[in-house]
Short mmCIF file of C-alpha atoms and ligand atoms in Angstrom, two decimals:
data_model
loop_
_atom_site.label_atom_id
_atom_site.label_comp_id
_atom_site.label_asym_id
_atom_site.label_seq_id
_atom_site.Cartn_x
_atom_site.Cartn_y
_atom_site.Cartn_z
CA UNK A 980 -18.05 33.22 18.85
CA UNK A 981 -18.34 30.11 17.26
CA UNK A 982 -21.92 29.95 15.71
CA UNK A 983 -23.62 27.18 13.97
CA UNK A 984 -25.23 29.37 11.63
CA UNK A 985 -22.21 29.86 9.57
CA UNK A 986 -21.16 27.42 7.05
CA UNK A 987 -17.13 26.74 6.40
CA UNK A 988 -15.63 29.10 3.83
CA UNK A 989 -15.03 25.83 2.42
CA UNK A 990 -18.65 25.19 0.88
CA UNK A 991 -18.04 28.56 -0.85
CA UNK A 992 -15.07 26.96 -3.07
CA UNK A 993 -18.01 24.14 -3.44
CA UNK A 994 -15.45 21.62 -1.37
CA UNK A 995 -13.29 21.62 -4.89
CA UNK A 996 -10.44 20.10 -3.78
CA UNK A 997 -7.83 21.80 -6.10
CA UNK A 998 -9.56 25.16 -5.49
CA UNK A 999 -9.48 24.37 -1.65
CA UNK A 1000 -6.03 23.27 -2.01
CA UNK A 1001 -4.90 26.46 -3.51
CA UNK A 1002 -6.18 28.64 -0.79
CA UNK A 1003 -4.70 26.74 1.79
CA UNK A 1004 -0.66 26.08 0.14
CA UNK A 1005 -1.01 30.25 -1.26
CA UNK A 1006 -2.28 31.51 2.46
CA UNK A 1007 0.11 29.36 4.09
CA UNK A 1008 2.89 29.92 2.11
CA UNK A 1009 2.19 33.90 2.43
CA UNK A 1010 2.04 33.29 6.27
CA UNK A 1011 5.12 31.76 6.87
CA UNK A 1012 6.63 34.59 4.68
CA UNK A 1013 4.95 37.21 6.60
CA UNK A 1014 6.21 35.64 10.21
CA UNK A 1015 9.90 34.75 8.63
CA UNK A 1016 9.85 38.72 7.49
CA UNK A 1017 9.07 40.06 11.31
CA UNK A 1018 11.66 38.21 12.63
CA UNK A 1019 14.69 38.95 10.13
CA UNK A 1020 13.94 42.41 10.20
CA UNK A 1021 13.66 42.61 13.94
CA UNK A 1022 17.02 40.94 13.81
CA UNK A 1023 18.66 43.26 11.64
CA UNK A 1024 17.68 46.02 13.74
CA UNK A 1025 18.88 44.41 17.19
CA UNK A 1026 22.45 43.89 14.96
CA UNK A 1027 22.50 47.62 13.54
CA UNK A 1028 21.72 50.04 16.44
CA UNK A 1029 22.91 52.86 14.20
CA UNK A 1030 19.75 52.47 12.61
CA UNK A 1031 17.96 55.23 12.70
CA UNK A 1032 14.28 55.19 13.97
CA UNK A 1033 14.43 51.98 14.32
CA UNK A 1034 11.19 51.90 16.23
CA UNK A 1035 9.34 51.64 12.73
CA UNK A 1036 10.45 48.43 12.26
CA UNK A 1037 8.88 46.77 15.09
CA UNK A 1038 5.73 48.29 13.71
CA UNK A 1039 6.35 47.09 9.92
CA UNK A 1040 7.33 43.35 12.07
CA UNK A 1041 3.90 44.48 14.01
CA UNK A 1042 1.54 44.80 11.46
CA UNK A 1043 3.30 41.86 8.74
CA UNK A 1044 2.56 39.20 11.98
CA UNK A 1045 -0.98 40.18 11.99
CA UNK A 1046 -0.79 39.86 8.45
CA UNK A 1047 0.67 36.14 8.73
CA UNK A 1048 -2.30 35.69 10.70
CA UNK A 1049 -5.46 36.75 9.12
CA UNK A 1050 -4.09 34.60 6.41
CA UNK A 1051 -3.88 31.77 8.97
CA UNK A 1052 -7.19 32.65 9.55
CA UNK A 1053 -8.64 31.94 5.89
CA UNK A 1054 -6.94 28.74 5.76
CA UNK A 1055 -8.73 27.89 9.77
CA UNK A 1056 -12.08 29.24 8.40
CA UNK A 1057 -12.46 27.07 5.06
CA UNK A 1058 -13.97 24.48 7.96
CA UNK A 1059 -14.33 26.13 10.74
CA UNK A 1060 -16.52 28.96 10.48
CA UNK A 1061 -14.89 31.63 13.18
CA UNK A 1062 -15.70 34.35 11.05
CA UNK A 1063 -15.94 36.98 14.17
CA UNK A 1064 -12.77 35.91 15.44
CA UNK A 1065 -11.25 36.26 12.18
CA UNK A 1066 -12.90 39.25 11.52
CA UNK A 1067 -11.52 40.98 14.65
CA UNK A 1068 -8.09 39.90 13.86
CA UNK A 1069 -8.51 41.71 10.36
CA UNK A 1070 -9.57 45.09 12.53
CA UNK A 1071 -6.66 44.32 14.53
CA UNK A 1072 -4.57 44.45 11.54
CA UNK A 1073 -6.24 47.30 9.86
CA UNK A 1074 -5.53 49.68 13.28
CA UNK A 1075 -1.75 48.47 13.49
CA UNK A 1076 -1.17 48.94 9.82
CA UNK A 1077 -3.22 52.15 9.54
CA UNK A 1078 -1.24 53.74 12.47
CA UNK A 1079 2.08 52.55 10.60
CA UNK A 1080 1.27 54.09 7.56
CA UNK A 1081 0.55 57.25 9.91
CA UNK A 1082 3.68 57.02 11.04
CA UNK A 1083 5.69 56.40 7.89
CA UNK A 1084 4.16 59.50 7.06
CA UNK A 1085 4.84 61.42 9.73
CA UNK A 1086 8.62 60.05 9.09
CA UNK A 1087 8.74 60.49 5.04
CA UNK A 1088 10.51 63.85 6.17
CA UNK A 1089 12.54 62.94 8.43
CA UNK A 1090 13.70 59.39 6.90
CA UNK A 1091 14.60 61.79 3.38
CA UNK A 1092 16.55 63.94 5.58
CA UNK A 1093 19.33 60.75 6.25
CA UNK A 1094 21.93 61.47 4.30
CA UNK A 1095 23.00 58.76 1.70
CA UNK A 1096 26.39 57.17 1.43
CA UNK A 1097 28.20 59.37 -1.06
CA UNK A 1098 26.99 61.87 1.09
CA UNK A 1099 28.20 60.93 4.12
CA UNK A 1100 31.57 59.75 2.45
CA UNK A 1101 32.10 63.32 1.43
CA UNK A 1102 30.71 64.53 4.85
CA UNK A 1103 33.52 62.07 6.53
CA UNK A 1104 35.81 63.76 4.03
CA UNK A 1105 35.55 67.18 4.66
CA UNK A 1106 35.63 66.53 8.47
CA UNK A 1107 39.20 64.56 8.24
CA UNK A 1108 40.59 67.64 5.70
CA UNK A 1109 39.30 69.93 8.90
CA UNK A 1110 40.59 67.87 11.72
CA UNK A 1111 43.77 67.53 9.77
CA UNK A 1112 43.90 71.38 9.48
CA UNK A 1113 42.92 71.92 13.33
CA UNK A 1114 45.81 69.81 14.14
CA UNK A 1115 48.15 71.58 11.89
CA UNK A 1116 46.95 74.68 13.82
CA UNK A 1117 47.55 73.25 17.25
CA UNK A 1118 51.00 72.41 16.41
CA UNK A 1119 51.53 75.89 15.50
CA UNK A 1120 49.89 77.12 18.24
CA UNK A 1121 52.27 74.42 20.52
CA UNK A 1122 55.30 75.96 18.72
CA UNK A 1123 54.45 79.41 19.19
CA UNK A 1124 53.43 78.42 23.20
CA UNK A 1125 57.19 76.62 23.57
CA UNK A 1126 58.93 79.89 21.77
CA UNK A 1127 56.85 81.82 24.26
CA UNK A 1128 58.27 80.43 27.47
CA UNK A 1129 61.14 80.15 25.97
CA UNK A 1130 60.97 83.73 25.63
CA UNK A 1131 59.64 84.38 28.68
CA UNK A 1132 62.12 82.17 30.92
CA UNK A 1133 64.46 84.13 29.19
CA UNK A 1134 63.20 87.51 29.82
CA UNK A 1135 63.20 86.42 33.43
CA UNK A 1136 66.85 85.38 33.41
CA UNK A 1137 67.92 88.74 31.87
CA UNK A 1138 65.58 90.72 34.58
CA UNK A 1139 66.99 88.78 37.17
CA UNK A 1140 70.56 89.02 36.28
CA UNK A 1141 69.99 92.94 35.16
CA UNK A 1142 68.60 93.14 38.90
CA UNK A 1143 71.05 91.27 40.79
CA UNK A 1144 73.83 92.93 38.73
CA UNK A 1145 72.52 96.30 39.05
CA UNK A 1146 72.32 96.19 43.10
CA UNK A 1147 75.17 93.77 43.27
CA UNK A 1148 77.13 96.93 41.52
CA UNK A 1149 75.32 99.39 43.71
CA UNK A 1150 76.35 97.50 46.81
CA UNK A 1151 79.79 96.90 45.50
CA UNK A 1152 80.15 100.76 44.90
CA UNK A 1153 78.47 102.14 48.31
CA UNK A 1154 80.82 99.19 50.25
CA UNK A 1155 84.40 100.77 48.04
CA UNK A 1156 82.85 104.26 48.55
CA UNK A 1157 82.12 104.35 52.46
CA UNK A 1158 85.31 102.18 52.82
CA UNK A 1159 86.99 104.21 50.95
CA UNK A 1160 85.71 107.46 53.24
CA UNK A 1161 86.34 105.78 56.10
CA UNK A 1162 89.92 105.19 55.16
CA UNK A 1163 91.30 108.03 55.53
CA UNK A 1164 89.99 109.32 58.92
CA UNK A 1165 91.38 106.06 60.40
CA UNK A 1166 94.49 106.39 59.43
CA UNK A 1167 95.06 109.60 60.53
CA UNK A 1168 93.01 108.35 64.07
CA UNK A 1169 95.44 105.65 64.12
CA UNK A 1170 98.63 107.46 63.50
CA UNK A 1171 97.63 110.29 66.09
CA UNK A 1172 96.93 107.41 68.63
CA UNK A 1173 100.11 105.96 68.19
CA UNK A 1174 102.05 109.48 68.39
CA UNK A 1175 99.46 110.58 71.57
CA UNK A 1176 100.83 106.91 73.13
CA UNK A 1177 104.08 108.16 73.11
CA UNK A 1178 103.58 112.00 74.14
CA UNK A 1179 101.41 109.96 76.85
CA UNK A 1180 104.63 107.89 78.28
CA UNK A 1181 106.99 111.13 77.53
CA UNK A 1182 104.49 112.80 80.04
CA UNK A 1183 103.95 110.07 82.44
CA UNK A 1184 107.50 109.84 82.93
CA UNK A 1185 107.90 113.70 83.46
CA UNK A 1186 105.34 113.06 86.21
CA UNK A 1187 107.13 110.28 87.82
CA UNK A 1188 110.59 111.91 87.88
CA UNK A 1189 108.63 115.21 89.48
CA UNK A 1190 107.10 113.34 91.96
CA UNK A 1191 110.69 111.51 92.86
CA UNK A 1192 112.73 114.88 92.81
CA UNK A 1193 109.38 116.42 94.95
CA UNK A 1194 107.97 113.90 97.25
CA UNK A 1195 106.21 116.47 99.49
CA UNK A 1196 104.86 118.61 96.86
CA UNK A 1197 102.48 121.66 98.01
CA UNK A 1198 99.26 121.25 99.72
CA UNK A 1199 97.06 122.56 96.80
CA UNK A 1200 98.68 119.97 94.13
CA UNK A 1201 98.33 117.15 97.03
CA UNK A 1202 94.28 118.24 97.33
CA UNK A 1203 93.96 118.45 93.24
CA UNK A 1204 95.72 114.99 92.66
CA UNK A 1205 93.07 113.30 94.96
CA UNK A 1206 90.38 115.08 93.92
CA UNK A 1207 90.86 113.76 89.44
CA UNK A 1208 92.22 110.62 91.51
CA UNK A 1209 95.23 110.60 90.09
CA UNK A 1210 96.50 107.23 90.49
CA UNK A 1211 93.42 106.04 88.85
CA UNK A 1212 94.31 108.05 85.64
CA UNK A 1213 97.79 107.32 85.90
CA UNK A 1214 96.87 103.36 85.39
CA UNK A 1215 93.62 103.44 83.23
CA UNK A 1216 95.20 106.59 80.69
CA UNK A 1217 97.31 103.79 78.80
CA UNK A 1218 94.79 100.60 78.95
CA UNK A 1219 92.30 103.58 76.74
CA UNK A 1220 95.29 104.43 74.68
CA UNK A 1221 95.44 100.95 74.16
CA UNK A 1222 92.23 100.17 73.80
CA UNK A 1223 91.39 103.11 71.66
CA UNK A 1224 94.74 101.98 69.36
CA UNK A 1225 92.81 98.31 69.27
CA UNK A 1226 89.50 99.97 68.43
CA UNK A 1227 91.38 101.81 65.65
CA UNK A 1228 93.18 98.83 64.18
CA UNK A 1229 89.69 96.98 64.18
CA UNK A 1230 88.15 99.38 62.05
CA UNK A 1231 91.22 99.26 59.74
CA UNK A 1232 90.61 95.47 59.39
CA UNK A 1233 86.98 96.03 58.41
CA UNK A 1234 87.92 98.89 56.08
CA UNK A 1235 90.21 96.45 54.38
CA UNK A 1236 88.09 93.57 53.73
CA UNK A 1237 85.17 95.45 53.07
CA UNK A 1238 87.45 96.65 49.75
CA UNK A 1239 88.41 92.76 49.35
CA UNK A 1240 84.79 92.41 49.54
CA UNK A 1241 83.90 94.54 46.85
CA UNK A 1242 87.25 94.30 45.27
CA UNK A 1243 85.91 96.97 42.31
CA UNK A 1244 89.12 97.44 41.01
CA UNK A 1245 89.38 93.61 40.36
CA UNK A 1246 86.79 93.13 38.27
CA UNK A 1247 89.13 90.50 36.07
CA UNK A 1248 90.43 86.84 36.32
CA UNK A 1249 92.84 86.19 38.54
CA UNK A 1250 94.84 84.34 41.24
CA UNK A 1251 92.95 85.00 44.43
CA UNK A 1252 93.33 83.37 47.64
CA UNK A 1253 89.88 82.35 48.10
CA UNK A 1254 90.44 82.09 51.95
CA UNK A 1255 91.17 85.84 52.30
CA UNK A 1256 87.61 86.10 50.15
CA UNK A 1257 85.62 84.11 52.53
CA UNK A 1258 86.97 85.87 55.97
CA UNK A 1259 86.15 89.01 54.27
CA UNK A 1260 82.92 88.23 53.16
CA UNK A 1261 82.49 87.02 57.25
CA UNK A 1262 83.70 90.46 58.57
CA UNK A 1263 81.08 91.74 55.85
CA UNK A 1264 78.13 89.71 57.19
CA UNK A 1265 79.40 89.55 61.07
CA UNK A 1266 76.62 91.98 62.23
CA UNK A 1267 74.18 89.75 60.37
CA UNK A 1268 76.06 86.85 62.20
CA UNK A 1269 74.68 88.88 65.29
CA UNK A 1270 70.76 89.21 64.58
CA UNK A 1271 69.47 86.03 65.31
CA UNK A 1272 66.97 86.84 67.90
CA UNK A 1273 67.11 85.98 72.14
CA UNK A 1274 71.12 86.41 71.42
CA UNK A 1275 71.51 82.87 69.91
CA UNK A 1276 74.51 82.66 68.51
CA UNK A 1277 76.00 81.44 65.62
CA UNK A 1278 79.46 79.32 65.58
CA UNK A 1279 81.61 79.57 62.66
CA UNK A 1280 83.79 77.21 61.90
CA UNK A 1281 86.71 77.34 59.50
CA UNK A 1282 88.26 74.30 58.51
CA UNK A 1283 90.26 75.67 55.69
CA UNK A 1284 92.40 72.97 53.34
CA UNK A 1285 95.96 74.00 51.97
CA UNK A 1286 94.52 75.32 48.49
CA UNK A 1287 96.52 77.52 46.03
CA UNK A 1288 95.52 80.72 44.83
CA UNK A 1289 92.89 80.03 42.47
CA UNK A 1290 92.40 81.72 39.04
CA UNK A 1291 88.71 83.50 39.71
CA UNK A 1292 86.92 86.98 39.55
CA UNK A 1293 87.10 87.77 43.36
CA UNK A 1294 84.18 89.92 43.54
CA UNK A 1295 82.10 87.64 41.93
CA UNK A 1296 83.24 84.51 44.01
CA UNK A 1297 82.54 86.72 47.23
CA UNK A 1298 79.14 87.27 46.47
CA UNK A 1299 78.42 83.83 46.30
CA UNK A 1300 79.85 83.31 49.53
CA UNK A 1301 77.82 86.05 50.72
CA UNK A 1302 74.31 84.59 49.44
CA UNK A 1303 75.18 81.05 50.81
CA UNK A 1304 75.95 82.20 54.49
CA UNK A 1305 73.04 84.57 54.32
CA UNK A 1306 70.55 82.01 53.71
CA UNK A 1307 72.38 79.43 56.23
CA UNK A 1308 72.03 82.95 59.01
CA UNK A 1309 68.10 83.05 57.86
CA UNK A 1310 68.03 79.48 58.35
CA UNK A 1311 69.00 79.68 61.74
CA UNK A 1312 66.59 82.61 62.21
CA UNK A 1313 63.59 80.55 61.03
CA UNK A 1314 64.73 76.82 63.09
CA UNK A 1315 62.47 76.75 66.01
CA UNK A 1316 64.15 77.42 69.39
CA UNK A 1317 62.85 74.83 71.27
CA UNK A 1318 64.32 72.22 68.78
CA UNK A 1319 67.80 74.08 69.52
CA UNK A 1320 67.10 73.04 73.11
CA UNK A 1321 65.88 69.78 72.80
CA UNK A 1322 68.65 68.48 70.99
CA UNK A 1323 71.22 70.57 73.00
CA UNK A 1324 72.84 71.91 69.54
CA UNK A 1325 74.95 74.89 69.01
CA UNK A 1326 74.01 76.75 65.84
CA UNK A 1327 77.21 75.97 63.21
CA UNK A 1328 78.28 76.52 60.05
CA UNK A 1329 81.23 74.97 59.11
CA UNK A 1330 83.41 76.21 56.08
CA UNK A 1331 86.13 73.89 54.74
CA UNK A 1332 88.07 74.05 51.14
CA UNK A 1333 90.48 71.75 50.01
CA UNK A 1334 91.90 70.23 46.71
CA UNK A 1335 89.74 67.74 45.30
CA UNK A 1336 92.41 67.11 42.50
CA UNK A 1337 95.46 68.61 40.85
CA UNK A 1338 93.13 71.81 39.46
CA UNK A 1339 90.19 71.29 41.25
CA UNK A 1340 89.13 73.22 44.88
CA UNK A 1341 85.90 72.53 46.43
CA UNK A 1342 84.29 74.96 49.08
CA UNK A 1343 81.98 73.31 51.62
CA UNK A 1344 79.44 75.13 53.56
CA UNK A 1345 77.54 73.42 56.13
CA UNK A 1346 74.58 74.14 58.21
CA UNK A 1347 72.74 72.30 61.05
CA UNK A 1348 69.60 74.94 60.37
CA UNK A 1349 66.23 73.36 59.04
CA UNK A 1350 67.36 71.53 55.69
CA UNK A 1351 65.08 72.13 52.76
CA UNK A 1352 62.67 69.59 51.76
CA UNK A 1353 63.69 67.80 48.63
CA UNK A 1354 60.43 69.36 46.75
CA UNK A 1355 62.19 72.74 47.66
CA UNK A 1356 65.38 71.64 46.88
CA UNK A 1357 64.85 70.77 43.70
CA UNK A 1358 63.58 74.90 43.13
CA UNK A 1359 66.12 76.71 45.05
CA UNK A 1360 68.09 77.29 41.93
CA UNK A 1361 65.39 79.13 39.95
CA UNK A 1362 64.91 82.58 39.47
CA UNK A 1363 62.37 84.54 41.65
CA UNK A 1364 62.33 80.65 44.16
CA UNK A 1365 62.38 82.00 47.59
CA UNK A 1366 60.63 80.33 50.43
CA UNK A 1367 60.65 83.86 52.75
CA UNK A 1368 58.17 86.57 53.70
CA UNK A 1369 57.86 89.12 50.84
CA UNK A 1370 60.21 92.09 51.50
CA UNK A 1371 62.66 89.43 53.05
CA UNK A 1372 63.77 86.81 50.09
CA UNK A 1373 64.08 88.03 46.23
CA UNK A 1374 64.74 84.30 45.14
CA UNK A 1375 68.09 85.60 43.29
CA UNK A 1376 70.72 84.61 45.69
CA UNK A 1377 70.86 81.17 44.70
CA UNK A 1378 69.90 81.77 40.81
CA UNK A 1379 72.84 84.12 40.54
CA UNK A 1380 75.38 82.38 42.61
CA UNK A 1381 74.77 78.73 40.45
CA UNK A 1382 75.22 81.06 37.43
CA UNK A 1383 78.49 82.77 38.69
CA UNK A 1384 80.16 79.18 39.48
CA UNK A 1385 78.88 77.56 36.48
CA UNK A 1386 79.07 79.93 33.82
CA UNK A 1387 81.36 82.35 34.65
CA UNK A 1388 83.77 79.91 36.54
CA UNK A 1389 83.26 76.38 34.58
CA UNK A 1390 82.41 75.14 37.96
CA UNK A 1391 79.51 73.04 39.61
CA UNK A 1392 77.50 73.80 42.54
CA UNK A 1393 75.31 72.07 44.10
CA UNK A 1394 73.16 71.74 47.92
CA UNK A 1395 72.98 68.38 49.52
CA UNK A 1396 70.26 68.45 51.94
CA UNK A 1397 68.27 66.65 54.93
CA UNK A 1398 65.42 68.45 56.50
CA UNK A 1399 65.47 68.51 59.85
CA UNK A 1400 69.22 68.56 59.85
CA UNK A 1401 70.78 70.79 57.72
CA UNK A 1402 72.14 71.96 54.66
CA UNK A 1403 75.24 71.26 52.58
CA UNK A 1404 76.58 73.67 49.67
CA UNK A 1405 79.39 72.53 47.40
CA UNK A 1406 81.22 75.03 45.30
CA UNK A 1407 83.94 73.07 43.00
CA UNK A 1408 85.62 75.38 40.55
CA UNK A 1409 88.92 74.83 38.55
CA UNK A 1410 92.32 76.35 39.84
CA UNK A 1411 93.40 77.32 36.47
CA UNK A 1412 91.78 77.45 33.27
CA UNK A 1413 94.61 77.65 31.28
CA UNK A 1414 95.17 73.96 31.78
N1 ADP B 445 70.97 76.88 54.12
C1 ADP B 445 69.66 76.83 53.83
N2 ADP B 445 68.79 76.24 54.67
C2 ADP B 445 67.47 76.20 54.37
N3 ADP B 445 66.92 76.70 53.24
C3 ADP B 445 67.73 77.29 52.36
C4 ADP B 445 69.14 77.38 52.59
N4 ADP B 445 69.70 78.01 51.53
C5 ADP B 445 68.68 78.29 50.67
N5 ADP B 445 67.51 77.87 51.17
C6 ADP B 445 66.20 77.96 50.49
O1 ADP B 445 66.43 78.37 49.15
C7 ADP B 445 65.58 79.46 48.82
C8 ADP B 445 66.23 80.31 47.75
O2 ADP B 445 67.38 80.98 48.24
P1 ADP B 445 67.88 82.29 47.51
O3 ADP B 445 67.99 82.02 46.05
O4 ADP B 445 69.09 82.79 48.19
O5 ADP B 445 66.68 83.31 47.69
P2 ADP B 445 66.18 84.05 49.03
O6 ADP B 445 67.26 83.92 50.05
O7 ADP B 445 65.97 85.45 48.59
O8 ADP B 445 64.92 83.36 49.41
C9 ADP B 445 65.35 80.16 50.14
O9 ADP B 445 64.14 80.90 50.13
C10 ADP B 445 65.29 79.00 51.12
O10 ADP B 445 64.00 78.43 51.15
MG1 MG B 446 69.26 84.26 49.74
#
């Protein structure tokens, strides 16, 4: 590129040496300024990547460097005469800095479209004044949400206690009616067995004292008194009398505790020998007792304290009894029968009160069932919580006995559990209230 046939750019300033001198301070003083401009503003951009199109820069940095350099260029060419070279590196800089300004103007649009401080500022502003409102909203909205299942939790408690009440009252009214029915029949039964027990031995002794004043009676008698086997009848007539009396009193029993059950003519506070309430509630639930399937049985055990009468609504204090042994019975109904034989166990539930201070009683009732898990335990208290088949468990039992001891009686109750072993239920409620 170099050819001979040039002459320096140098003979052109006629080798002046001020002129000369002025070229080459001005174009080196210009390049320096266009390579020191490149690199701050590639510097600033590399600092501030919110920059937008930041791209641009490197092209200004692009096309100032090639700048710096066809300036270099002069200064080389006042005595060497590379004018090609030089001349290329102007092209050079002509297509870079044509295609910038192309692309500035492309971006004149876009770059007037960036909004300017104040802008932004009020931008920024308005945004806060809405996020400040959204919030405000959302705490209404987390207000109204709370009241909501506030609402709702209490809607639940009112359904559950209308339901519970409602067939709690139904029960309590079918048990006090059918008892009731049942009453009188048995009495009557009973009192006729009692007087046909006597016409019985009046008769039986007629008998004997005919068959000592006639010990040979006639033929035909002899025949008939072998043929109803009458020394059979003259043993086994009593033992049914007797029997049938037993029968009779039984049903008596049950007639009277299913009225202590229901006890609807006691729906008030008062002194109530809570152990009379828990053997009812058992003669109550004994066919339950009965159900667990292959015959398995279930032991009861009553380890009752020496506990005054306590000051209590008897009804109420019987259904709770009546929920806790029920679940202990479905308990047993669910535990797998092989565990029962593997660990030789007999099904039990053990029931013991006693005084836990001067006016303090606590009922314990004690399964070795399944246990509950603690994740269950710490549900079975809730409304609607039941762990059985649909049909089988309402989830009330529980819900409405914790609110019966703690509400009604100012007591506590409360299940102590370990799966795999069994269950404990603690019912602790004041003897009187007036103390
Ligand atoms: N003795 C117990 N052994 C094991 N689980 C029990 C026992 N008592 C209560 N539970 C658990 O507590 C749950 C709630 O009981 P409850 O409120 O009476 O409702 P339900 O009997 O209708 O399920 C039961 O579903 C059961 O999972
Ligand atoms: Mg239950």
């Amino acid at each position: 590129m170099v050819s001979t046939n040039f002459i320096p750019h140098g003979h052109c300033y006629l080798w002046k040496t001020g002129l000369v001198s002025l070229h080459v301070i001005s174009d080196s003083l210009i390049t320096l300024a266009y390579f020191a401009i490149p690199i701050m503003l590639v510097y600033i951009v590399s600092k501030r990547e919110d920059i937008p199109f930041d791209w641009i820069f490197w092209c200004f940095g692009a096309f100032i460097v090639l700048c710096g350099i066809t300036h270099l260029a002069e200064v080389w060419t006042l005595w060497h005469p590379n004018y090609w070279v030089s001349g290329w590196l102007k092209a050079c800089t002509a297509a870079i800095s044509l295609s910038t300004a192309g692309l500035l103007f492309w971006l004149i649009p876009k770059l007037l479209a960036i909004p300017n401080v104040p802008k932004l500022e009020a931008l920024n502003a308005a945004l806060a004044a809405e996020i400040a409102e959204r919030k405000q909203i959302e705490a209404k909205l987390n207000l109204q949400t709370q009241q909501l299942e506030h609402t709702l939790s209490e809607l639940q408690r009112t359904q559950a206690q209308m339901i519970q009440s409602e067939k709690m009252s139904g029960l309590g009214q079918m048990v006090a009616g059918v008892a009731h029915e049942i009453n009188n029949p048995v009495s009557f039964i009973y009192s006729n067995i009692l007087a046909a027990k006597e016409y019985a031995e009046d008769l039986m002794g007629l008998l004997f004292l005919y068959q000592k004043t006639y010990p040979l009676p006639p033929a035909e008698i002899i025949i008939r008194m072998a043929d109803i086997d009458f020394d059979f009848i003259k043993d086994d007539f009593m033992k049914l009398l007797s029997s049938m009396e037993k029968g009779a009193e039984r049903i008596s029993q049950i007639v009277l505790s299913l009225r202590n059950f229901s006890r609807l003519d006691e729906a008030e506070f008062k002194d109530v020998d809570i152990h009379e309430g828990i053997d009812s509630t058992l003669m109550v639930i004994a066919n339950k007792l009965k159900s667990l399937p292959n015959n398995r049985e279930i032991q009861i055990i009553k380890e009752y304290g020496d506990i005054p009468l306590v000051e209590c609504y008897p009804n109420q204090l019987n259904q709770v009894f009546m929920h806790i042994l029920s679940n202990a019975i479905d308990a047993f109904a669910e535990k797998p029968e092989d565990v029962k034989n593997f660990s030789n166990q007999v099904n039990q539930i053990i029931i013991s009160t006693g005084k836990i201070d001067n006016n303090w009683v606590a009922i314990t009732i004690i399964d070795n069932a399944n246990g509950i898990t603690e994740e269950i335990q710490s549900k079975i208290f809730d409304p609607f919580f039941t762990t059985k088949q649909v049909g089988k468990g309402t989830g009330l039992g529980l819900y409405i006995s914790y609110e019966i001891i703690t509400q009604k009686h100012g007591g506590r109750l409360f299940c102590d559990s370990t799966p795999g072993q069994g269950t404990k239920f603690v019912i602790e409620i004041p003897i009187s209230h007036q103390v």
